PDB file of C-alpha atoms in Angstrom:
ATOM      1  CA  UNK A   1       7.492 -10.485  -4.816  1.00 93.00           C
ATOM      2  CA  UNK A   2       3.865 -11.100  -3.177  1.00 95.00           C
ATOM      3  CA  UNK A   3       2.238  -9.310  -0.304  1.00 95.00           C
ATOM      4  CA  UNK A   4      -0.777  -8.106   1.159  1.00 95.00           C
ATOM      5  CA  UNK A   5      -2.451  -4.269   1.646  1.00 96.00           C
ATOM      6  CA  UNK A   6      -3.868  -4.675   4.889  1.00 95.00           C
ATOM      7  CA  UNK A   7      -8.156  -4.795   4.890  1.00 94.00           C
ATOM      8  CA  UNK A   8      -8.093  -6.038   1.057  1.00 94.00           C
ATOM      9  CA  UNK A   9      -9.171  -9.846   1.782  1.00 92.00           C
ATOM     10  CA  UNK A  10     -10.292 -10.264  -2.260  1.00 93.00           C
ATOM     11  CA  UNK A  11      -9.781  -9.032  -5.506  1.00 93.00           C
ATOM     12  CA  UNK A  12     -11.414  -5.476  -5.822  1.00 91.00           C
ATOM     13  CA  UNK A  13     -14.808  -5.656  -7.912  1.00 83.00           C
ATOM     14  CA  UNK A  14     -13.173  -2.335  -9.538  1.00 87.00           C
ATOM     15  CA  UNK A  15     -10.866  -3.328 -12.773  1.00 84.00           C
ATOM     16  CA  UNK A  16      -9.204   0.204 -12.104  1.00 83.00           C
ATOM     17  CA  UNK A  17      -7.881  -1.369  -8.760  1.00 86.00           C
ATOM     18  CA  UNK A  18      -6.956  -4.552  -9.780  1.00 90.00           C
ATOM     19  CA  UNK A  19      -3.494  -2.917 -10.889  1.00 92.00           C
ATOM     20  CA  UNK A  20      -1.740  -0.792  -8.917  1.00 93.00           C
ATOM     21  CA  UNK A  21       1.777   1.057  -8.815  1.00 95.00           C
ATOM     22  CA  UNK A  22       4.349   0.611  -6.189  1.00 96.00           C
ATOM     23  CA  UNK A  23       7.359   2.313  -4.819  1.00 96.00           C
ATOM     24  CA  UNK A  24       9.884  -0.396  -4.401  1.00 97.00           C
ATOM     25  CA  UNK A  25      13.823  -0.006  -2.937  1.00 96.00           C
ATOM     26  CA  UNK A  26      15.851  -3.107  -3.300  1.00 95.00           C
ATOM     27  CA  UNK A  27      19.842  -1.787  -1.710  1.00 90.00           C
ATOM     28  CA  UNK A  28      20.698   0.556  -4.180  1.00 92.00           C
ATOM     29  CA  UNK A  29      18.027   0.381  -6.958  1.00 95.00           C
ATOM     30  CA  UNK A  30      14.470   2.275  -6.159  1.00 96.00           C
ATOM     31  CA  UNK A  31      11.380   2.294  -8.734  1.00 95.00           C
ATOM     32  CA  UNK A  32       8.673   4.562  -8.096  1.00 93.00           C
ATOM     33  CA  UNK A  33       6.644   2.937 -10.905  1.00 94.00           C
ATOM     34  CA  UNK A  34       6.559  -1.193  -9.709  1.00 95.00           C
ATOM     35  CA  UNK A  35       3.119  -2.573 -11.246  1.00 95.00           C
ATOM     36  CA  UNK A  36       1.049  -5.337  -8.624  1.00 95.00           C
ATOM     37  CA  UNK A  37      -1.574  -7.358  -9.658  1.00 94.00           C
ATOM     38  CA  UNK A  38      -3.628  -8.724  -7.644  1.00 95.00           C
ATOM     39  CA  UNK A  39      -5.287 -12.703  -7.278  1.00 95.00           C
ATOM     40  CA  UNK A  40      -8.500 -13.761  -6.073  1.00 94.00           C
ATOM     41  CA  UNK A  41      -7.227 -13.863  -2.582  1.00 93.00           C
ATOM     42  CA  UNK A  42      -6.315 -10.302  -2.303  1.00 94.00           C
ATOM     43  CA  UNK A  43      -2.380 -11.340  -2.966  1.00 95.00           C
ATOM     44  CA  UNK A  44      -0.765  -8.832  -4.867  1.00 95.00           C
ATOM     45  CA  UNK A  45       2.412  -9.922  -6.950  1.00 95.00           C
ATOM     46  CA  UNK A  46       4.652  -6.918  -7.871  1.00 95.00           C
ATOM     47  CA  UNK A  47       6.882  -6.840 -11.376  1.00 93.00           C
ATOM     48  CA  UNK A  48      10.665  -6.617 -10.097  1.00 92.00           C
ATOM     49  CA  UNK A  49      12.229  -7.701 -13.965  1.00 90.00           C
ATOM     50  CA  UNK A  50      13.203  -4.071 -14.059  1.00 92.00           C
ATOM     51  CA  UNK A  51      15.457  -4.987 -10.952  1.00 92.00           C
ATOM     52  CA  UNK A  52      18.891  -6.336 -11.426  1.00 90.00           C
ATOM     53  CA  UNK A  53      18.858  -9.293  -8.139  1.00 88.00           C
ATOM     54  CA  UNK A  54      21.183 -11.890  -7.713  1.00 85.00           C
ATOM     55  CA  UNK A  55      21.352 -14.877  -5.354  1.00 85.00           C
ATOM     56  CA  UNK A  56      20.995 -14.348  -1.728  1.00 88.00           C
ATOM     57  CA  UNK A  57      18.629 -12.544   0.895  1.00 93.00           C
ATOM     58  CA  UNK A  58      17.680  -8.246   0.619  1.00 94.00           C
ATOM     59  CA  UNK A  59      15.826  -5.857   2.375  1.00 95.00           C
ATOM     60  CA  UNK A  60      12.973  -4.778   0.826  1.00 95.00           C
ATOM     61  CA  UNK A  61      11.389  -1.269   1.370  1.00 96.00           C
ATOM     62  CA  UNK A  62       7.566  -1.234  -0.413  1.00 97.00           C
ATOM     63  CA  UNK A  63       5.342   1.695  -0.264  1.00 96.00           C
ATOM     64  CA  UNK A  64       1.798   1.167  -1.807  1.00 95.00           C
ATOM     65  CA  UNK A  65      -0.633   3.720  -3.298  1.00 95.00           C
ATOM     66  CA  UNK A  66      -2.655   4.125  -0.019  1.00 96.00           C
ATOM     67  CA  UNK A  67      -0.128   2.934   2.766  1.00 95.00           C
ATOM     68  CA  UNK A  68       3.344   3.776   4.458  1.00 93.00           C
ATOM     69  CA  UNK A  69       6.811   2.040   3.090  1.00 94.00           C
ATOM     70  CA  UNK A  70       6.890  -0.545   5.357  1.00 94.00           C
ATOM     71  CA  UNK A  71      10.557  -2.030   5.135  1.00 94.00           C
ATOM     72  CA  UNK A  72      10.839  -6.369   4.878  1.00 95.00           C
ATOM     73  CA  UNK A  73      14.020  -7.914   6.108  1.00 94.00           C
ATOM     74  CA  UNK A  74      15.865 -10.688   4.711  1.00 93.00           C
ATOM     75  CA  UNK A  75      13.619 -11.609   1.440  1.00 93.00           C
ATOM     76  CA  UNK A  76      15.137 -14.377  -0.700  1.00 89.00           C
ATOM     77  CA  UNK A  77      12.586 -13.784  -3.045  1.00 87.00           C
ATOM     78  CA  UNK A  78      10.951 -17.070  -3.099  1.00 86.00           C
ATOM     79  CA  UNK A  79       7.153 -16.664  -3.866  1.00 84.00           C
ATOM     80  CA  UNK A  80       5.987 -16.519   0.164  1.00 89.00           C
ATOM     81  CA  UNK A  81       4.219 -13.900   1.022  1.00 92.00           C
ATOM     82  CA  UNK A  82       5.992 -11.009   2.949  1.00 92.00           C
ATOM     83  CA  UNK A  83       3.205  -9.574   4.806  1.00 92.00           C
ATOM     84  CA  UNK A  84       0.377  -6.585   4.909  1.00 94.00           C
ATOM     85  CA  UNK A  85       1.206  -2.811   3.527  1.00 95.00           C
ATOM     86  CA  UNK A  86       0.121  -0.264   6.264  1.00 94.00           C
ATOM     87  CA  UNK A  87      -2.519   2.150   4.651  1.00 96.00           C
ATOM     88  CA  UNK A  88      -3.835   5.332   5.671  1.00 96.00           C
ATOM     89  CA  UNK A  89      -0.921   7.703   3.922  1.00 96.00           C
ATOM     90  CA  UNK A  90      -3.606   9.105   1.331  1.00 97.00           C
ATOM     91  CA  UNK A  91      -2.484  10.752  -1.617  1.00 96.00           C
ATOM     92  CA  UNK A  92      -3.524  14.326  -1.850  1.00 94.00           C
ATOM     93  CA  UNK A  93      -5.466  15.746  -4.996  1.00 91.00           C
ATOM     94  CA  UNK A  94      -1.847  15.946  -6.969  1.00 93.00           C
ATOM     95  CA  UNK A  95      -1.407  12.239  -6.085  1.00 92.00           C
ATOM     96  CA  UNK A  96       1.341  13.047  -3.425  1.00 94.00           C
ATOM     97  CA  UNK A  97       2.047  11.313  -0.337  1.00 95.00           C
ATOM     98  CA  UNK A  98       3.516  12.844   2.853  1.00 93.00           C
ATOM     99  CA  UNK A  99       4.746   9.557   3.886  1.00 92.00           C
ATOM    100  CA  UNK A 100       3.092   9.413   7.269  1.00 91.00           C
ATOM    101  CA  UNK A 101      -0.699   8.864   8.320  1.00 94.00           C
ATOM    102  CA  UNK A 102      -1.540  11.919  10.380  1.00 93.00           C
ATOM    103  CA  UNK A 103      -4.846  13.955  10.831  1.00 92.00           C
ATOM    104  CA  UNK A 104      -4.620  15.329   6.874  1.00 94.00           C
ATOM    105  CA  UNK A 105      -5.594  11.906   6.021  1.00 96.00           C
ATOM    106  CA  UNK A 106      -8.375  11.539   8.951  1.00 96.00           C
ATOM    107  CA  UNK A 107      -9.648  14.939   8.156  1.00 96.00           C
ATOM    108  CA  UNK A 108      -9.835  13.829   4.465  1.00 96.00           C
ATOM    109  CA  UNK A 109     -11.437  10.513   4.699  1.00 97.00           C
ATOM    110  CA  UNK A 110     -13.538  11.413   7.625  1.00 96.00           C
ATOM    111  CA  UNK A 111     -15.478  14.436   4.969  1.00 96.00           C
ATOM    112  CA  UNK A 112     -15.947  10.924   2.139  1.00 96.00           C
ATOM    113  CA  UNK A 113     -18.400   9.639   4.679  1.00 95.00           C
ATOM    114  CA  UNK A 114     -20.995  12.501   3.323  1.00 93.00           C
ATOM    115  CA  UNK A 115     -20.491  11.293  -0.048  1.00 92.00           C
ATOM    116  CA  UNK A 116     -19.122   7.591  -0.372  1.00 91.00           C
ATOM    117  CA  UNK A 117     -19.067   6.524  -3.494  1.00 90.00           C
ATOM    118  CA  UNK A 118     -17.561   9.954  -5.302  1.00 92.00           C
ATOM    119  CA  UNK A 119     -14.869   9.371  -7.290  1.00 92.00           C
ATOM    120  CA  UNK A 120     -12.225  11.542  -5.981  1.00 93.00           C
ATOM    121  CA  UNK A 121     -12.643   9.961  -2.335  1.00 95.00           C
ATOM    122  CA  UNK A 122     -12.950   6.288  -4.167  1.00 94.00           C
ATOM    123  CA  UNK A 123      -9.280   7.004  -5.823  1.00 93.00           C
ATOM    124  CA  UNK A 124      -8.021   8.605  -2.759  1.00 95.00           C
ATOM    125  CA  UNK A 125      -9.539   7.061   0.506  1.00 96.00           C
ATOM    126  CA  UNK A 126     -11.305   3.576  -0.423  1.00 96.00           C
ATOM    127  CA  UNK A 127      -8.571   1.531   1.841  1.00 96.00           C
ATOM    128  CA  UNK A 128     -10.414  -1.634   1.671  1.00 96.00           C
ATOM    129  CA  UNK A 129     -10.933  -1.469  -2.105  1.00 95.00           C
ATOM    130  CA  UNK A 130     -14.471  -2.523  -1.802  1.00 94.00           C
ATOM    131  CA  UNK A 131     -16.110   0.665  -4.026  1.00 93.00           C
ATOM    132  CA  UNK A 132     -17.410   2.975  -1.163  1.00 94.00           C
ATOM    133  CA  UNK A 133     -16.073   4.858   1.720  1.00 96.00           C
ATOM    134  CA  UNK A 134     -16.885   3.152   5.390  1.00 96.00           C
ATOM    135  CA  UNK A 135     -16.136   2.812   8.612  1.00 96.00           C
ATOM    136  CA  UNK A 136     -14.078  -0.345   7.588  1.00 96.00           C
ATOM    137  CA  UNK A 137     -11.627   2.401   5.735  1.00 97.00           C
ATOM    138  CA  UNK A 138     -11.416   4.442   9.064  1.00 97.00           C
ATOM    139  CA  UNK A 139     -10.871   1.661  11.455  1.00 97.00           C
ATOM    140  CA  UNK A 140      -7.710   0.528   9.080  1.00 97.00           C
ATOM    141  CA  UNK A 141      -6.697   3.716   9.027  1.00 96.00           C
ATOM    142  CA  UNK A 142      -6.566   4.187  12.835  1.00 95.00           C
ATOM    143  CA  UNK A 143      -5.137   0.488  13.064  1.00 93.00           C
ATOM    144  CA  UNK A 144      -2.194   2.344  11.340  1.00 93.00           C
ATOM    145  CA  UNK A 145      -2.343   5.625  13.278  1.00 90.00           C
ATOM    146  CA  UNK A 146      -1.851   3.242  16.832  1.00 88.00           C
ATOM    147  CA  UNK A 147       0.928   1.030  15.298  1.00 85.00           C
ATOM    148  CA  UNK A 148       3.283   2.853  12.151  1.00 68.00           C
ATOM    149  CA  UNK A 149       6.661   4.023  12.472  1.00 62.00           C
ATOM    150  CA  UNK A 150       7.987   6.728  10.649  1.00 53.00           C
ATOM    151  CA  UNK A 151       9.547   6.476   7.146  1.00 51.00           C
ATOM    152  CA  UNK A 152      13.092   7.547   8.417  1.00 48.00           C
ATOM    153  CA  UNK A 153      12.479   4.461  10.423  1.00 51.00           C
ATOM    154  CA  UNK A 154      14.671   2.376   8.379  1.00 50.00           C
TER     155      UNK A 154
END
C-alpha cells in the first residue's frame, strides 16, 4: 500500500527516517510493526506480506509514527496512492502515543524551538522530516489540531 505523511514532499536527508514503522488494521488482522519506505517523492510504500488479503476492496486503518490513524475506505490495493497521514500525535519519551493531537504535543514541540536540532525533539517532533524543528512542524501540527477526528472515529 502507498501513501503520504502530510508536510514530507521528499525523501528525508536522514537514513534513520527513510524507514519507518506503521500501525496497520486490515478487518480483522492489526500489525503494530508494518515497515514503509519511502521514494524520492516522499511516497511511502508499506510491507503488508505479513497480511493474509484476498480479492476485493477493505478498509484500511494506518497510524504513522508522528500522526493519528486515519481510516481509508474501499482500498483494492492497487498501487494508487491513498492519501496524507495526519501528524501531530507525538510519541512521548517511552515512544507512546495518546492517539489524539492535543496541547501535550503543542507544549512539547513548542519547547524544540529553543533547541532544534537535539535529538530527542528530532525523533519525537521533526513532522516534516527535514532534520530541525520549525515553524513548518507547528503549522502541520495545527493543520491537524483544526481538522482530525478522534480515533474512536471509525
Amino acid at each position: 500500500v502507498k501513501l503520504r505523511l502530510k508536510g514530507v514532499e521528499t525523501r528525508p536527508a536522514s537514513a534513520a527516517n527513510q524507514t519507518l514503522n506503521f500501525k496497520v488494521k486490515i478487518g480483522s488482522q492489526e500489525l503494530n510493526s508494518v515497515v514503509g519506505s519511502v521514494n524520492d517523492q516522499g511516497i511511502w510504500t508499506l510491507n503488508l506480506s505479513n497480511f493474509n488479503l484476498g480479492q476485493g476492496t477493505y478498509d484500511v486503518f494506518i497510524k504513522g509514527p508522528k500522526h493519528i490513524r486515519k481510516k481509508f475506505s474501499g482500498v483494492t490495493f492497487d498501487g494508487s496512492v491513498l492519501g496524507d497521514l495526519p501528524p501531530g500525535d507525538l510519541p512521548n519519551a517511552a515512544g507512546v502515543q495518546d492517539g489524539v493531537v492535543n496541547s501535550l504535543d503543542a507544549v512539547y514541540l513548542t519547547g524544540c524551538f529553543a533547541s532544534p536540532q537535539e535529538s530527542a525533539c528530532l525523533s519525537r517532533a521533526d513532522l516534516d522530516l527535514d532534520g530541525t524543528i520549525t515553524s513548518r512542524d507547528m503549522e502541520l501540527m495545527n493543520f491537524t489540531l483544526a481538522s482530525q477526528k478522534w480515533e474512536d472515529e471509525e
